[in-house]
mmCIF file of C-alpha atoms and ligand atoms in Angstrom:
data_model
loop_
_atom_site.group_PDB
_atom_site.id
_atom_site.type_symbol
_atom_site.label_atom_id
_atom_site.label_comp_id
_atom_site.label_asym_id
_atom_site.label_seq_id
_atom_site.Cartn_x
_atom_site.Cartn_y
_atom_site.Cartn_z
ATOM 1 C CA MET B 15 -68.732 -17.087 14.583
ATOM 2 C CA VAL B 16 -71.968 -18.902 13.958
ATOM 3 C CA ASN B 17 -72.614 -16.773 10.928
ATOM 4 C CA LYS B 18 -69.192 -17.511 9.565
ATOM 5 C CA TYR B 19 -69.708 -21.280 9.792
ATOM 6 C CA GLU B 20 -73.123 -20.952 8.274
ATOM 7 C CA HIS B 21 -71.577 -19.171 5.351
ATOM 8 C CA ILE B 22 -69.042 -21.972 4.842
ATOM 9 C CA TRP B 23 -71.748 -24.590 5.183
ATOM 10 C CA ARG B 24 -73.888 -22.913 2.567
ATOM 11 C CA PHE B 25 -70.973 -22.640 0.213
ATOM 12 C CA THR B 26 -70.256 -26.364 0.591
ATOM 13 C CA VAL B 27 -73.849 -27.302 -0.141
ATOM 14 C CA VAL B 28 -73.867 -25.268 -3.333
ATOM 15 C CA VAL B 29 -70.672 -26.923 -4.569
ATOM 16 C CA VAL B 30 -71.890 -30.437 -3.769
ATOM 17 C CA VAL B 31 -75.246 -29.869 -5.471
ATOM 18 C CA ALA B 32 -73.519 -28.454 -8.549
ATOM 19 C CA CYS B 33 -71.167 -31.468 -8.729
ATOM 20 C CA CYS B 34 -73.925 -34.024 -8.308
ATOM 21 C CA ARG B 35 -75.995 -32.439 -11.025
ATOM 22 C CA TRP B 36 -73.073 -32.508 -13.350
ATOM 23 C CA LYS B 37 -72.313 -36.126 -12.537
ATOM 24 C CA VAL B 38 -75.869 -37.288 -13.049
ATOM 25 C CA VAL B 39 -76.186 -35.624 -16.411
ATOM 26 C CA VAL B 40 -72.753 -36.177 -17.860
ATOM 27 C CA GLY B 41 -71.928 -39.622 -16.532
ATOM 28 C CA GLN B 42 -68.570 -40.626 -15.186
ATOM 29 C CA GLN B 43 -65.340 -39.905 -16.959
ATOM 30 C CA GLN B 44 -64.435 -43.286 -18.384
ATOM 31 C CA PRO B 45 -61.109 -44.667 -19.557
ATOM 32 C CA ARG B 46 -60.741 -44.301 -23.316
ATOM 33 C CA GLN B 47 -62.357 -47.261 -25.067
ATOM 34 C CA ALA B 48 -62.088 -46.271 -28.718
ATOM 35 C CA SER B 49 -59.362 -44.587 -30.778
ATOM 36 C CA ALA B 50 -61.873 -42.120 -32.213
ATOM 37 C CA ILE B 51 -65.576 -41.455 -32.769
ATOM 38 C CA TRP B 52 -66.954 -40.473 -36.159
ATOM 39 C CA VAL B 53 -70.344 -38.853 -35.783
ATOM 40 C CA MET B 54 -72.649 -38.645 -38.781
ATOM 41 C CA GLY B 55 -76.272 -37.623 -38.777
ATOM 42 C CA ASP B 56 -78.699 -34.755 -38.340
ATOM 43 C CA SER B 57 -79.513 -32.067 -35.780
ATOM 44 C CA LEU B 58 -79.817 -34.670 -33.035
ATOM 45 C CA VAL B 59 -76.003 -34.863 -33.067
ATOM 46 C CA ASP B 60 -74.876 -31.765 -35.024
ATOM 47 C CA ASN B 61 -72.367 -29.941 -32.821
ATOM 48 C CA GLY B 62 -71.764 -26.862 -34.923
ATOM 49 C CA ASN B 63 -71.461 -27.839 -38.596
ATOM 50 C CA ASN B 64 -74.453 -25.767 -39.653
ATOM 51 C CA ASN B 65 -72.925 -22.667 -38.026
ATOM 52 C CA PHE B 66 -70.703 -22.556 -41.106
ATOM 53 C CA LEU B 67 -73.450 -23.207 -43.669
ATOM 54 C CA ARG B 68 -76.112 -20.963 -45.182
ATOM 55 C CA SER B 69 -78.951 -22.588 -43.310
ATOM 56 C CA VAL B 70 -81.992 -21.556 -41.324
ATOM 57 C CA ALA B 71 -81.525 -24.776 -39.329
ATOM 58 C CA ARG B 72 -79.075 -23.410 -36.808
ATOM 59 C CA SER B 73 -78.806 -23.109 -33.055
ATOM 60 C CA ASP B 74 -75.762 -20.935 -32.476
ATOM 61 C CA TYR B 75 -77.694 -18.547 -30.244
ATOM 62 C CA TYR B 76 -79.020 -18.383 -26.700
ATOM 63 C CA PRO B 77 -80.941 -20.139 -25.167
ATOM 64 C CA TYR B 78 -79.522 -23.141 -27.043
ATOM 65 C CA GLY B 79 -76.628 -24.376 -24.949
ATOM 66 C CA CYS B 80 -77.891 -22.591 -21.815
ATOM 67 C CA ASP B 81 -76.809 -25.656 -19.791
ATOM 68 C CA TYR B 82 -73.645 -26.307 -21.799
ATOM 69 C CA TYR B 83 -70.303 -25.209 -20.394
ATOM 70 C CA ARG B 84 -69.468 -23.411 -23.645
ATOM 71 C CA GLY B 85 -72.916 -21.862 -24.127
ATOM 72 C CA PRO B 86 -74.484 -21.893 -27.621
ATOM 73 C CA THR B 87 -72.303 -23.940 -29.994
ATOM 74 C CA GLY B 88 -74.726 -25.125 -32.648
ATOM 75 C CA ARG B 89 -75.942 -28.057 -30.555
ATOM 76 C CA PHE B 90 -79.734 -28.459 -30.763
ATOM 77 C CA SER B 91 -80.080 -28.974 -27.042
ATOM 78 C CA ASN B 92 -79.997 -27.050 -23.796
ATOM 79 C CA GLY B 93 -76.821 -28.992 -23.016
ATOM 80 C CA ARG B 94 -75.140 -32.072 -24.397
ATOM 81 C CA THR B 95 -76.310 -34.111 -27.342
ATOM 82 C CA PHE B 96 -76.719 -37.871 -27.562
ATOM 83 C CA SER B 97 -73.295 -38.328 -29.146
ATOM 84 C CA ASP B 98 -71.609 -36.025 -26.594
ATOM 85 C CA ILE B 99 -72.849 -38.186 -23.743
ATOM 86 C CA LEU B 100 -72.131 -41.453 -25.549
ATOM 87 C CA GLY B 101 -68.619 -40.102 -26.074
ATOM 88 C CA ASP B 102 -68.356 -39.434 -22.321
ATOM 89 C CA TRP B 103 -69.204 -43.072 -21.640
ATOM 90 C CA LEU B 104 -66.608 -44.180 -24.180
ATOM 91 C CA GLY B 105 -64.008 -41.858 -22.696
ATOM 92 C CA VAL B 106 -63.584 -40.004 -26.017
ATOM 93 C CA PRO B 107 -64.055 -36.206 -25.886
ATOM 94 C CA ALA B 108 -66.676 -34.776 -28.267
ATOM 95 C CA PRO B 109 -65.036 -34.662 -31.713
ATOM 96 C CA PRO B 110 -64.939 -31.215 -33.383
ATOM 97 C CA PRO B 111 -67.313 -30.237 -36.227
ATOM 98 C CA PHE B 112 -65.973 -30.919 -39.727
ATOM 99 C CA SER B 113 -66.903 -27.491 -41.129
ATOM 100 C CA ASP B 114 -64.952 -25.582 -38.509
ATOM 101 C CA PRO B 115 -61.703 -24.486 -40.216
ATOM 102 C CA ARG B 116 -59.871 -25.219 -36.945
ATOM 103 C CA THR B 117 -60.737 -28.912 -37.308
ATOM 104 C CA ALA B 118 -57.366 -30.009 -38.689
ATOM 105 C CA GLY B 119 -54.057 -31.507 -37.596
ATOM 106 C CA ASN B 120 -53.989 -33.165 -34.196
ATOM 107 C CA ARG B 121 -57.588 -32.102 -33.543
ATOM 108 C CA ILE B 122 -58.914 -34.829 -35.842
ATOM 109 C CA LEU B 123 -57.122 -37.630 -33.973
ATOM 110 C CA GLY B 124 -60.094 -38.303 -31.680
ATOM 111 C CA GLY B 125 -62.561 -38.288 -34.555
ATOM 112 C CA VAL B 126 -64.693 -35.702 -36.350
ATOM 113 C CA ASN B 127 -68.375 -34.784 -36.263
ATOM 114 C CA TYR B 128 -69.995 -34.488 -39.731
ATOM 115 C CA ALA B 129 -73.615 -34.224 -38.592
ATOM 116 C CA SER B 130 -75.706 -31.482 -40.100
ATOM 117 C CA ALA B 131 -79.098 -30.168 -39.041
ATOM 118 C CA ALA B 132 -81.836 -30.803 -41.646
ATOM 119 C CA GLY B 133 -79.639 -33.427 -43.349
ATOM 120 C CA GLY B 134 -81.118 -36.776 -44.301
ATOM 121 C CA ILE B 135 -80.401 -40.049 -46.026
ATOM 122 C CA LEU B 136 -81.872 -38.568 -49.201
ATOM 123 C CA ASP B 137 -80.070 -35.553 -50.648
ATOM 124 C CA GLN B 138 -83.251 -33.498 -50.991
ATOM 125 C CA SER B 139 -84.566 -34.007 -47.434
ATOM 126 C CA GLY B 140 -84.586 -30.737 -45.483
ATOM 127 C CA GLN B 141 -83.724 -28.600 -48.516
ATOM 128 C CA HIS B 142 -86.252 -25.906 -47.548
ATOM 129 C CA TYR B 143 -83.927 -25.020 -44.657
ATOM 130 C CA GLY B 144 -81.062 -24.165 -47.003
ATOM 131 C CA ASP B 145 -77.585 -25.689 -47.087
ATOM 132 C CA ARG B 146 -76.858 -28.843 -45.153
ATOM 133 C CA TYR B 147 -74.724 -31.941 -45.437
ATOM 134 C CA PRO B 148 -76.853 -34.946 -46.381
ATOM 135 C CA LEU B 149 -75.504 -38.478 -45.853
ATOM 136 C CA ASN B 150 -73.732 -38.550 -49.237
ATOM 137 C CA GLN B 151 -71.832 -35.336 -48.510
ATOM 138 C CA GLN B 152 -70.978 -36.471 -44.993
ATOM 139 C CA ILE B 153 -69.297 -39.547 -46.500
ATOM 140 C CA LEU B 154 -67.319 -37.334 -48.899
ATOM 141 C CA ASN B 155 -66.314 -35.154 -45.937
ATOM 142 C CA PHE B 156 -65.119 -38.249 -44.092
ATOM 143 C CA GLU B 157 -62.978 -39.073 -47.130
ATOM 144 C CA THR B 158 -61.434 -35.609 -46.834
ATOM 145 C CA THR B 159 -60.540 -36.423 -43.230
ATOM 146 C CA LEU B 160 -59.090 -39.774 -44.350
ATOM 147 C CA GLY B 161 -56.826 -37.919 -46.769
ATOM 148 C CA GLN B 162 -55.539 -35.810 -43.888
ATOM 149 C CA LEU B 163 -55.031 -38.865 -41.686
ATOM 150 C CA ARG B 164 -52.983 -40.560 -44.438
ATOM 151 C CA THR B 165 -50.473 -37.716 -44.198
ATOM 152 C CA MET B 166 -50.276 -38.195 -40.430
ATOM 153 C CA MET B 167 -49.797 -41.961 -39.991
ATOM 154 C CA SER B 168 -48.526 -45.019 -41.794
ATOM 155 C CA PRO B 169 -51.062 -47.136 -43.736
ATOM 156 C CA ALA B 170 -50.782 -49.947 -41.155
ATOM 157 C CA ASN B 171 -51.353 -47.537 -38.279
ATOM 158 C CA LEU B 172 -54.295 -45.924 -40.043
ATOM 159 C CA THR B 173 -55.912 -49.323 -40.578
ATOM 160 C CA GLN B 174 -55.537 -50.057 -36.870
ATOM 161 C CA PHE B 175 -56.755 -46.584 -35.925
ATOM 162 C CA LEU B 176 -59.943 -47.015 -37.997
ATOM 163 C CA LEU B 177 -60.431 -50.559 -36.705
ATOM 164 C CA ASN B 178 -60.486 -49.317 -33.113
ATOM 165 C CA SER B 179 -62.772 -46.385 -33.820
ATOM 166 C CA ILE B 180 -66.569 -46.253 -33.711
ATOM 167 C CA VAL B 181 -68.907 -44.598 -36.185
ATOM 168 C CA VAL B 182 -72.250 -43.354 -34.864
ATOM 169 C CA MET B 183 -74.875 -42.636 -37.536
ATOM 170 C CA VAL B 184 -78.089 -40.853 -36.566
ATOM 171 C CA PHE B 185 -80.231 -40.587 -39.703
ATOM 172 C CA GLY B 186 -83.807 -40.891 -40.879
ATOM 173 C CA SER B 187 -85.752 -38.252 -38.895
ATOM 174 C CA ASN B 188 -85.436 -35.558 -41.571
ATOM 175 C CA ASP B 189 -86.400 -37.946 -44.337
ATOM 176 C CA TYR B 190 -89.753 -38.144 -42.566
ATOM 177 C CA ILE B 191 -90.271 -34.789 -40.802
ATOM 178 C CA ASN B 192 -88.669 -32.669 -43.496
ATOM 179 C CA ASN B 193 -89.586 -34.672 -46.551
ATOM 180 C CA TYR B 194 -92.202 -37.442 -46.466
ATOM 181 C CA LEU B 195 -94.462 -35.646 -43.969
ATOM 182 C CA LEU B 196 -94.433 -32.366 -45.946
ATOM 183 C CA PRO B 197 -96.291 -33.355 -49.135
ATOM 184 C CA THR B 198 -96.793 -29.734 -50.194
ATOM 185 C CA LEU B 199 -93.012 -29.231 -50.399
ATOM 186 C CA TYR B 200 -91.796 -32.714 -51.335
ATOM 187 C CA PRO B 201 -93.276 -35.176 -53.826
ATOM 188 C CA THR B 202 -92.279 -38.402 -52.023
ATOM 189 C CA ARG B 203 -95.567 -38.912 -50.177
ATOM 190 C CA ASN B 204 -97.415 -39.102 -53.481
ATOM 191 C CA LEU B 205 -94.830 -41.386 -55.057
ATOM 192 C CA TYR B 206 -94.231 -43.965 -52.333
ATOM 193 C CA THR B 207 -96.214 -45.963 -49.805
ATOM 194 C CA PRO B 208 -94.644 -45.872 -46.308
ATOM 195 C CA GLU B 209 -93.158 -49.340 -46.986
ATOM 196 C CA ALA B 210 -91.731 -48.317 -50.362
ATOM 197 C CA PHE B 211 -90.307 -45.118 -48.875
ATOM 198 C CA ALA B 212 -88.641 -47.034 -46.034
ATOM 199 C CA ASN B 213 -87.146 -49.407 -48.609
ATOM 200 C CA LEU B 214 -85.837 -46.479 -50.617
ATOM 201 C CA LEU B 215 -84.167 -45.013 -47.519
ATOM 202 C CA LEU B 216 -82.754 -48.384 -46.488
ATOM 203 C CA SER B 217 -81.288 -49.187 -49.890
ATOM 204 C CA ARG B 218 -79.440 -45.834 -49.933
ATOM 205 C CA TYR B 219 -78.388 -46.250 -46.315
ATOM 206 C CA ALA B 220 -77.103 -49.788 -46.886
ATOM 207 C CA ARG B 221 -75.016 -48.638 -49.832
ATOM 208 C CA GLN B 222 -73.398 -45.803 -47.884
ATOM 209 C CA VAL B 223 -72.733 -47.853 -44.761
ATOM 210 C CA HIS B 224 -71.047 -50.315 -47.110
ATOM 211 C CA THR B 225 -68.962 -47.440 -48.524
ATOM 212 C CA LEU B 226 -67.739 -46.615 -45.019
ATOM 213 C CA TYR B 227 -66.841 -50.282 -44.536
ATOM 214 C CA SER B 228 -64.834 -50.193 -47.789
ATOM 215 C CA LEU B 229 -63.006 -47.132 -46.472
ATOM 216 C CA GLY B 230 -61.855 -49.100 -43.412
ATOM 217 C CA LEU B 231 -64.426 -48.463 -40.691
ATOM 218 C CA ARG B 232 -65.405 -51.585 -38.755
ATOM 219 C CA LYS B 233 -67.533 -50.659 -35.746
ATOM 220 C CA PHE B 234 -70.923 -49.166 -36.519
ATOM 221 C CA PHE B 235 -73.681 -47.928 -34.237
ATOM 222 C CA LEU B 236 -76.873 -47.339 -36.202
ATOM 223 C CA PRO B 237 -79.817 -46.047 -34.134
ATOM 224 C CA GLY B 238 -83.258 -46.104 -35.719
ATOM 225 C CA VAL B 239 -85.698 -43.183 -35.582
ATOM 226 C CA GLY B 240 -87.610 -42.284 -32.432
ATOM 227 C CA PRO B 241 -91.404 -41.883 -32.097
ATOM 228 C CA LEU B 242 -91.606 -38.728 -34.211
ATOM 229 C CA GLY B 243 -95.395 -38.662 -33.836
ATOM 230 C CA CYS B 244 -94.796 -37.636 -30.201
ATOM 231 C CA ILE B 245 -92.518 -34.631 -30.703
ATOM 232 C CA PRO B 246 -94.077 -31.233 -29.863
ATOM 233 C CA ASN B 247 -93.876 -30.208 -33.523
ATOM 234 C CA GLN B 248 -96.146 -33.096 -34.543
ATOM 235 C CA LEU B 249 -98.460 -32.592 -31.551
ATOM 236 C CA ALA B 250 -98.792 -28.952 -32.624
ATOM 237 C CA THR B 251 -100.408 -30.049 -35.880
ATOM 238 C CA GLY B 252 -103.470 -30.915 -33.797
ATOM 239 C CA GLN B 253 -103.734 -34.377 -35.391
ATOM 240 C CA ALA B 254 -103.520 -36.206 -32.049
ATOM 241 C CA PRO B 255 -106.217 -36.351 -29.365
ATOM 242 C CA PRO B 256 -105.164 -34.665 -26.071
ATOM 243 C CA GLY B 257 -102.499 -36.656 -24.252
ATOM 244 C CA ARG B 258 -101.801 -38.873 -27.266
ATOM 245 C CA CYS B 259 -99.223 -38.964 -30.052
ATOM 246 C CA VAL B 260 -99.890 -38.844 -33.783
ATOM 247 C CA ASP B 261 -100.237 -42.601 -34.234
ATOM 248 C CA SER B 262 -100.254 -42.496 -38.035
ATOM 249 C CA VAL B 263 -96.784 -40.906 -38.011
ATOM 250 C CA ASN B 264 -95.396 -43.414 -35.528
ATOM 251 C CA GLN B 265 -96.783 -46.326 -37.508
ATOM 252 C CA MET B 266 -95.133 -45.026 -40.653
ATOM 253 C CA LEU B 267 -91.715 -45.449 -39.030
ATOM 254 C CA GLY B 268 -92.108 -49.162 -38.319
ATOM 255 C CA PRO B 269 -90.891 -50.369 -41.723
ATOM 256 C CA PHE B 270 -87.764 -48.190 -41.505
ATOM 257 C CA ASN B 271 -86.792 -49.286 -37.996
ATOM 258 C CA GLU B 272 -87.564 -52.957 -38.604
ATOM 259 C CA GLY B 273 -85.719 -52.840 -41.920
ATOM 260 C CA LEU B 274 -82.677 -51.205 -40.331
ATOM 261 C CA LYS B 275 -82.548 -53.876 -37.661
ATOM 262 C CA ARG B 276 -82.789 -56.547 -40.367
ATOM 263 C CA LEU B 277 -80.034 -54.845 -42.343
ATOM 264 C CA VAL B 278 -77.773 -54.917 -39.283
ATOM 265 C CA GLY B 279 -78.468 -58.659 -39.016
ATOM 266 C CA GLN B 280 -77.533 -59.158 -42.671
ATOM 267 C CA PHE B 281 -74.352 -57.107 -42.381
ATOM 268 C CA ASN B 282 -73.309 -59.118 -39.312
ATOM 269 C CA GLY B 283 -74.221 -62.373 -41.028
ATOM 270 C CA GLY B 284 -71.146 -62.741 -43.212
ATOM 271 C CA SER B 285 -71.447 -60.037 -45.878
ATOM 272 C CA HIS B 286 -69.002 -57.744 -44.042
ATOM 273 C CA PRO B 287 -66.276 -59.843 -42.431
ATOM 274 C CA GLY B 288 -64.255 -58.380 -39.582
ATOM 275 C CA ALA B 289 -66.886 -55.746 -38.796
ATOM 276 C CA MET B 290 -69.639 -55.312 -36.233
ATOM 277 C CA PHE B 291 -72.910 -53.449 -36.740
ATOM 278 C CA VAL B 292 -75.203 -52.501 -33.869
ATOM 279 C CA TYR B 293 -78.819 -51.341 -34.168
ATOM 280 C CA GLY B 294 -80.011 -48.823 -31.580
ATOM 281 C CA ASN B 295 -83.656 -49.102 -30.552
ATOM 282 C CA THR B 296 -84.271 -45.371 -30.168
ATOM 283 C CA TYR B 297 -87.971 -45.900 -30.732
ATOM 284 C CA GLY B 298 -88.264 -48.348 -27.845
ATOM 285 C CA VAL B 299 -86.117 -46.415 -25.383
ATOM 286 C CA PHE B 300 -87.778 -43.098 -26.161
ATOM 287 C CA GLY B 301 -91.176 -44.781 -25.972
ATOM 288 C CA ASP B 302 -90.221 -46.020 -22.510
ATOM 289 C CA ILE B 303 -89.337 -42.466 -21.453
ATOM 290 C CA LEU B 304 -92.684 -41.170 -22.741
ATOM 291 C CA ASN B 305 -94.681 -43.999 -21.176
ATOM 292 C CA ASN B 306 -92.885 -43.873 -17.814
ATOM 293 C CA PRO B 307 -91.653 -40.274 -17.495
ATOM 294 C CA ALA B 308 -91.585 -40.307 -13.678
ATOM 295 C CA ARG B 309 -89.128 -43.221 -13.683
ATOM 296 C CA TYR B 310 -86.591 -40.859 -15.251
ATOM 297 C CA GLY B 311 -87.542 -37.741 -13.310
ATOM 298 C CA PHE B 312 -89.590 -36.148 -16.089
ATOM 299 C CA THR B 313 -92.852 -34.327 -15.400
ATOM 300 C CA VAL B 314 -93.515 -32.802 -18.855
ATOM 301 C CA ARG B 315 -93.556 -34.917 -22.007
ATOM 302 C CA ASP B 316 -95.965 -33.188 -24.387
ATOM 303 C CA ARG B 317 -94.594 -29.671 -24.470
ATOM 304 C CA ALA B 318 -91.241 -28.191 -25.433
ATOM 305 C CA CYS B 319 -89.131 -26.399 -22.829
ATOM 306 C CA CYS B 320 -88.534 -23.606 -25.326
ATOM 307 C CA GLY B 321 -90.732 -22.748 -28.284
ATOM 308 C CA VAL B 322 -93.781 -20.956 -29.611
ATOM 309 C CA GLY B 323 -97.451 -21.837 -30.058
ATOM 310 C CA ARG B 324 -99.389 -24.987 -29.327
ATOM 311 C CA ASN B 325 -97.349 -27.447 -27.195
ATOM 312 C CA LEU B 326 -94.588 -24.833 -27.637
ATOM 313 C CA GLY B 327 -94.008 -26.867 -30.755
ATOM 314 C CA GLN B 328 -95.186 -24.740 -33.663
ATOM 315 C CA ILE B 329 -91.962 -22.802 -34.031
ATOM 316 C CA THR B 330 -88.547 -23.748 -32.779
ATOM 317 C CA CYS B 331 -86.819 -22.038 -29.854
ATOM 318 C CA LEU B 332 -86.105 -18.481 -31.027
ATOM 319 C CA PRO B 333 -83.122 -16.262 -30.177
ATOM 320 C CA LEU B 334 -83.286 -14.862 -26.638
ATOM 321 C CA ALA B 335 -86.496 -16.759 -25.829
ATOM 322 C CA THR B 336 -86.974 -17.640 -22.175
ATOM 323 C CA PRO B 337 -86.773 -21.411 -21.716
ATOM 324 C CA CYS B 338 -88.557 -23.371 -19.012
ATOM 325 C CA PHE B 339 -86.928 -23.228 -15.604
ATOM 326 C CA ILE B 340 -86.477 -26.864 -14.530
ATOM 327 C CA ARG B 341 -85.164 -28.238 -17.802
ATOM 328 C CA ASP B 342 -84.274 -31.703 -16.523
ATOM 329 C CA GLN B 343 -88.008 -32.339 -16.012
ATOM 330 C CA TYR B 344 -88.777 -31.852 -19.722
ATOM 331 C CA VAL B 345 -88.415 -34.684 -22.211
ATOM 332 C CA PHE B 346 -88.277 -32.176 -25.070
ATOM 333 C CA TRP B 347 -86.052 -29.137 -25.266
ATOM 334 C CA ASP B 348 -87.640 -27.597 -28.367
ATOM 335 C CA ALA B 349 -90.218 -28.538 -31.005
ATOM 336 C CA PHE B 350 -87.997 -31.264 -32.484
ATOM 337 C CA HIS B 351 -85.223 -32.163 -30.050
ATOM 338 C CA PRO B 352 -84.907 -34.009 -26.749
ATOM 339 C CA SER B 353 -83.565 -32.223 -23.691
ATOM 340 C CA GLN B 354 -80.091 -33.004 -22.401
ATOM 341 C CA ALA B 355 -81.729 -35.105 -19.678
ATOM 342 C CA ALA B 356 -83.525 -37.236 -22.297
ATOM 343 C CA ASN B 357 -80.323 -37.495 -24.356
ATOM 344 C CA ALA B 358 -78.598 -38.825 -21.242
ATOM 345 C CA VAL B 359 -81.132 -41.650 -20.949
ATOM 346 C CA LEU B 360 -80.790 -42.499 -24.651
ATOM 347 C CA ALA B 361 -76.981 -42.514 -24.463
ATOM 348 C CA GLN B 362 -76.826 -44.574 -21.298
ATOM 349 C CA ARG B 363 -79.183 -47.212 -22.717
ATOM 350 C CA ALA B 364 -77.225 -47.308 -25.991
ATOM 351 C CA TYR B 365 -74.003 -47.743 -24.049
ATOM 352 C CA SER B 366 -74.960 -50.325 -21.460
ATOM 353 C CA GLY B 367 -78.564 -51.331 -22.191
ATOM 354 C CA SER B 368 -80.020 -54.773 -22.841
ATOM 355 C CA THR B 369 -80.259 -56.488 -26.244
ATOM 356 C CA THR B 370 -83.687 -54.864 -26.599
ATOM 357 C CA ASP B 371 -82.045 -51.434 -26.424
ATOM 358 C CA SER B 372 -79.001 -52.197 -28.608
ATOM 359 C CA PHE B 373 -78.882 -55.217 -30.877
ATOM 360 C CA PRO B 374 -77.070 -57.630 -30.953
ATOM 361 C CA ILE B 375 -74.680 -56.042 -28.412
ATOM 362 C CA ASN B 376 -74.456 -52.657 -26.727
ATOM 363 C CA VAL B 377 -71.964 -49.885 -27.481
ATOM 364 C CA GLN B 378 -69.783 -50.759 -24.507
ATOM 365 C CA GLN B 379 -69.389 -54.294 -25.873
ATOM 366 C CA LEU B 380 -68.900 -52.893 -29.371
ATOM 367 C CA ALA B 381 -65.982 -50.842 -28.082
ATOM 368 C CA GLN B 382 -64.410 -53.825 -26.323
ATOM 369 C CA ILE B 383 -64.843 -56.400 -29.071
ATOM 370 C CA LYS B 384 -61.627 -57.514 -30.805
ATOM 371 C CA LEU B 385 -62.142 -57.689 -34.553
HETATM 372 C C1 LIG F 425 -47.173 -46.465 -35.940
HETATM 373 O O1 LIG F 425 -47.498 -46.952 -34.624
HETATM 374 C C2 LIG F 425 -46.363 -47.300 -33.867
HETATM 375 C C3 LIG F 425 -46.856 -47.978 -32.585
HETATM 376 O O2 LIG F 425 -47.872 -47.227 -31.973
HETATM 377 C C4 LIG F 425 -45.528 -46.055 -33.600
HETATM 378 O O3 LIG F 425 -44.391 -46.366 -32.821
HETATM 379 C C5 LIG F 425 -45.115 -45.465 -34.945
HETATM 380 O O4 LIG F 425 -44.439 -44.245 -34.746
HETATM 381 C C6 LIG F 425 -46.323 -45.226 -35.838
HETATM 382 N N1 LIG F 425 -45.846 -44.834 -37.183
HETATM 383 C C7 LIG F 425 -46.409 -43.867 -37.878
HETATM 384 C C8 LIG F 425 -45.775 -43.540 -39.198
HETATM 385 O O5 LIG F 425 -47.376 -43.255 -37.505
#
């Protein structure tokens, strides 16, 4: 009899632990706060678009997705991405990838994900990886979706539907890592100072965000770039002293992030009536994680959980590689991408953080605001 009870007790413990883990990472299931989410960006939020493209930048193999309930899906994470978890907080299920032929009909009514690994603000960024959807193409793909939506609802209903939806745009990292910081492959470093390059990116970005406004979108979340000088791939270049980040790379990003925040201020200041733009301080939040890892339960911040070479950051996580065991203790999943646990911190701070984390309001307030 004792053995029998012990068996039941053990079973219960396993279930409870599994549930708690899930809850901590995924957040609570929230009531729906937006009609749809449109995700644009790069591999930080790609959820399978590159699976359908001729690209080396792909992650549709194990161990990517080893902590995801559907296994490898093309997410560049061991589990959920930033936009997946932000969607959980907003009560909107992860929208399907645009390039999947099944993304049609009723499936587009909660939004669509256009993000593409290696894609940047500039068309040429990331081109050495092969095909990808840069910002310009992602906007054209959104227009394709709009055409489908027009056949599904009245113009008045579509206007309302877009008004109550949120667009999340995660861009900029590839314009640095896979363009400006690779002067042997791309000419930009020799043509532009860091300030001039940031201005180039921002002028293109401003124009395309404006295009999305003209198409009817009204709620924008625009995170800046994180401290790229601290990712295992940059540490693996050997340019940083032990225990430090590549400061020159981090400093380069200042003009882009500051400019993006300024742009958000301008767009909110009367040039785009009836809309709200929010800047996400990815750099600050990620910096906080790296400076205070223990506060978030991290023990490893300078090495990828899965990868090859110095800092496990020289080559990305390869098919059938063995990842680290306690993945929630790693800030970085692979050479370039945060772990699911780090994505959860970023998403939570974007959703409900202070005005330092999300400016001028957070994503929760963005969802609730009546325009
Ligand atoms: C528009 O929305 C109203 C209210 O939600 C709904 O009753 C109506 O069927 C919709 N019309 C179309 C054409 O989608």
